[in-house]
Amino acid sequence: MSVRFVIDPIEFVNNASVHRDKIALRELMRLRDVLFSDEGALNYQIRGHVDSNGRPSLKVSIKGDVSLICQRCLNSLVHEVAIENDLYLAKNNAEFDRVNENNSIDAILAVPELDVIDLIEEEIILSLPISPSHGDNQCDPYQSGLNKSSVDNASQSTNPFLALAVLKKTN
Ligand SMILES: [Zn+2]
């Protein structure tokens, strides 16, 4: 059901190919796990080129908003994705390891069938904050799972954790 887009990365570089498209968040199975909502889409572009040092590379741009889960209040936290990354195409594992020792270069293995959507998803996941949260005092107090008064009003809440907390209290 999900959309796949496979390229031969070296051929992509040799042809100086460019591909741009939109990817629906609901297609990105691994990313969905950390999202508050999988509504919406991201724009991406992938361009094959030889960088200023003569290295075959894929330039990846990804833009759009995703809705993460705030680790304080478990509500939606809008996060802007704005990725511009140049990925060096390593010919084999030895080259990949050698290049990765240099922290200023991101490398990927130039496998003959590179799944672009997988790559895009990986880049997005790597770019996300490890523990996303609203700023201090920016969480919505009426929906916060940590807020005492909202536990008392849990009958009006749809948060299953709050409902559970009330259940434990009454027993
Ligand atoms: Zn929050």
PDB file of N, CA and C in Angstrom, residues 6-7 15 17 19-21 40 43 51 91 94 108 150 154 162 165 169:
ATOM      1  N   VAL A   6      12.528   3.781  -5.871  1.00  0.00           N
ATOM      2  CA  VAL A   6      13.856   3.173  -5.800  1.00  0.00           C
ATOM      3  C   VAL A   6      14.741   3.736  -6.915  1.00  0.00           C
ATOM      4  N   ILE A   7      15.968   4.094  -6.566  1.00  0.00           N
ATOM      5  CA  ILE A   7      16.917   4.597  -7.573  1.00  0.00           C
ATOM      6  C   ILE A   7      18.236   3.831  -7.469  1.00  0.00           C
ATOM      7  N   ASN A  15      23.542  11.046 -14.058  1.00  0.00           N
ATOM      8  CA  ASN A  15      22.551  11.742 -14.887  1.00  0.00           C
ATOM      9  C   ASN A  15      22.173  13.107 -14.318  1.00  0.00           C
ATOM     10  N   SER A  17      20.326  13.715 -11.922  1.00  0.00           N
ATOM     11  CA  SER A  17      18.864  13.658 -11.804  1.00  0.00           C
ATOM     12  C   SER A  17      18.361  14.437 -10.596  1.00  0.00           C
ATOM     13  N   HIS A  19      14.664  14.681  -8.305  1.00  0.00           N
ATOM     14  CA  HIS A  19      13.305  14.179  -8.107  1.00  0.00           C
ATOM     15  C   HIS A  19      12.701  14.947  -6.940  1.00  0.00           C
ATOM     16  N   ARG A  20      11.526  15.531  -7.167  1.00  0.00           N
ATOM     17  CA  ARG A  20      10.851  16.156  -6.025  1.00  0.00           C
ATOM     18  C   ARG A  20       9.416  15.681  -5.973  1.00  0.00           C
ATOM     19  N   ASP A  21       8.947  15.547  -4.734  1.00  0.00           N
ATOM     20  CA  ASP A  21       7.607  14.995  -4.532  1.00  0.00           C
ATOM     21  C   ASP A  21       7.138  15.354  -3.126  1.00  0.00           C
ATOM     22  N   GLY A  40      -1.255  15.143   7.119  1.00  0.00           N
ATOM     23  CA  GLY A  40      -0.330  16.065   6.473  1.00  0.00           C
ATOM     24  C   GLY A  40       0.739  15.361   5.657  1.00  0.00           C
ATOM     25  N   ASN A  43       7.284  17.955   1.889  1.00  0.00           N
ATOM     26  CA  ASN A  43       7.872  18.109   0.563  1.00  0.00           C
ATOM     27  C   ASN A  43       9.323  17.688   0.623  1.00  0.00           C
ATOM     28  N   ASP A  51      30.058  16.643  -5.606  1.00  0.00           N
ATOM     29  CA  ASP A  51      30.310  17.807  -4.745  1.00  0.00           C
ATOM     30  C   ASP A  51      31.636  18.494  -5.104  1.00  0.00           C
ATOM     31  N   LYS A  91      31.216   3.638  -1.892  1.00  0.00           N
ATOM     32  CA  LYS A  91      31.132   2.513  -2.832  1.00  0.00           C
ATOM     33  C   LYS A  91      31.019   1.158  -2.131  1.00  0.00           C
ATOM     34  N   ALA A  94      33.984  -0.605   3.540  1.00  0.00           N
ATOM     35  CA  ALA A  94      35.260  -0.071   4.023  1.00  0.00           C
ATOM     36  C   ALA A  94      35.296   1.445   3.839  1.00  0.00           C
ATOM     37  N   ILE A 108      26.261   7.477   2.968  1.00  0.00           N
ATOM     38  CA  ILE A 108      25.383   6.319   2.878  1.00  0.00           C
ATOM     39  C   ILE A 108      26.027   5.350   1.893  1.00  0.00           C
ATOM     40  N   SER A 150      -6.980  18.850  36.577  1.00  0.00           N
ATOM     41  CA  SER A 150      -7.580  18.194  35.418  1.00  0.00           C
ATOM     42  C   SER A 150      -7.886  16.727  35.728  1.00  0.00           C
ATOM     43  N   ALA A 154     -11.665  14.655  35.270  1.00  0.00           N
ATOM     44  CA  ALA A 154     -11.334  13.653  34.263  1.00  0.00           C
ATOM     45  C   ALA A 154     -12.554  13.173  33.475  1.00  0.00           C
ATOM     46  N   LEU A 162      -5.565   9.709  32.328  1.00  0.00           N
ATOM     47  CA  LEU A 162      -6.302  10.392  33.381  1.00  0.00           C
ATOM     48  C   LEU A 162      -7.444   9.524  33.871  1.00  0.00           C
ATOM     49  N   ALA A 165      -6.094   7.004  36.143  1.00  0.00           N
ATOM     50  CA  ALA A 165      -5.701   7.580  37.422  1.00  0.00           C
ATOM     51  C   ALA A 165      -6.915   7.709  38.335  1.00  0.00           C
ATOM     52  N   LYS A 169      -7.914   5.790  41.940  1.00  0.00           N
ATOM     53  CA  LYS A 169      -8.253   6.613  43.108  1.00  0.00           C
ATOM     54  C   LYS A 169      -9.520   6.076  43.788  1.00  0.00           C
TER      55      LYS A 169
END
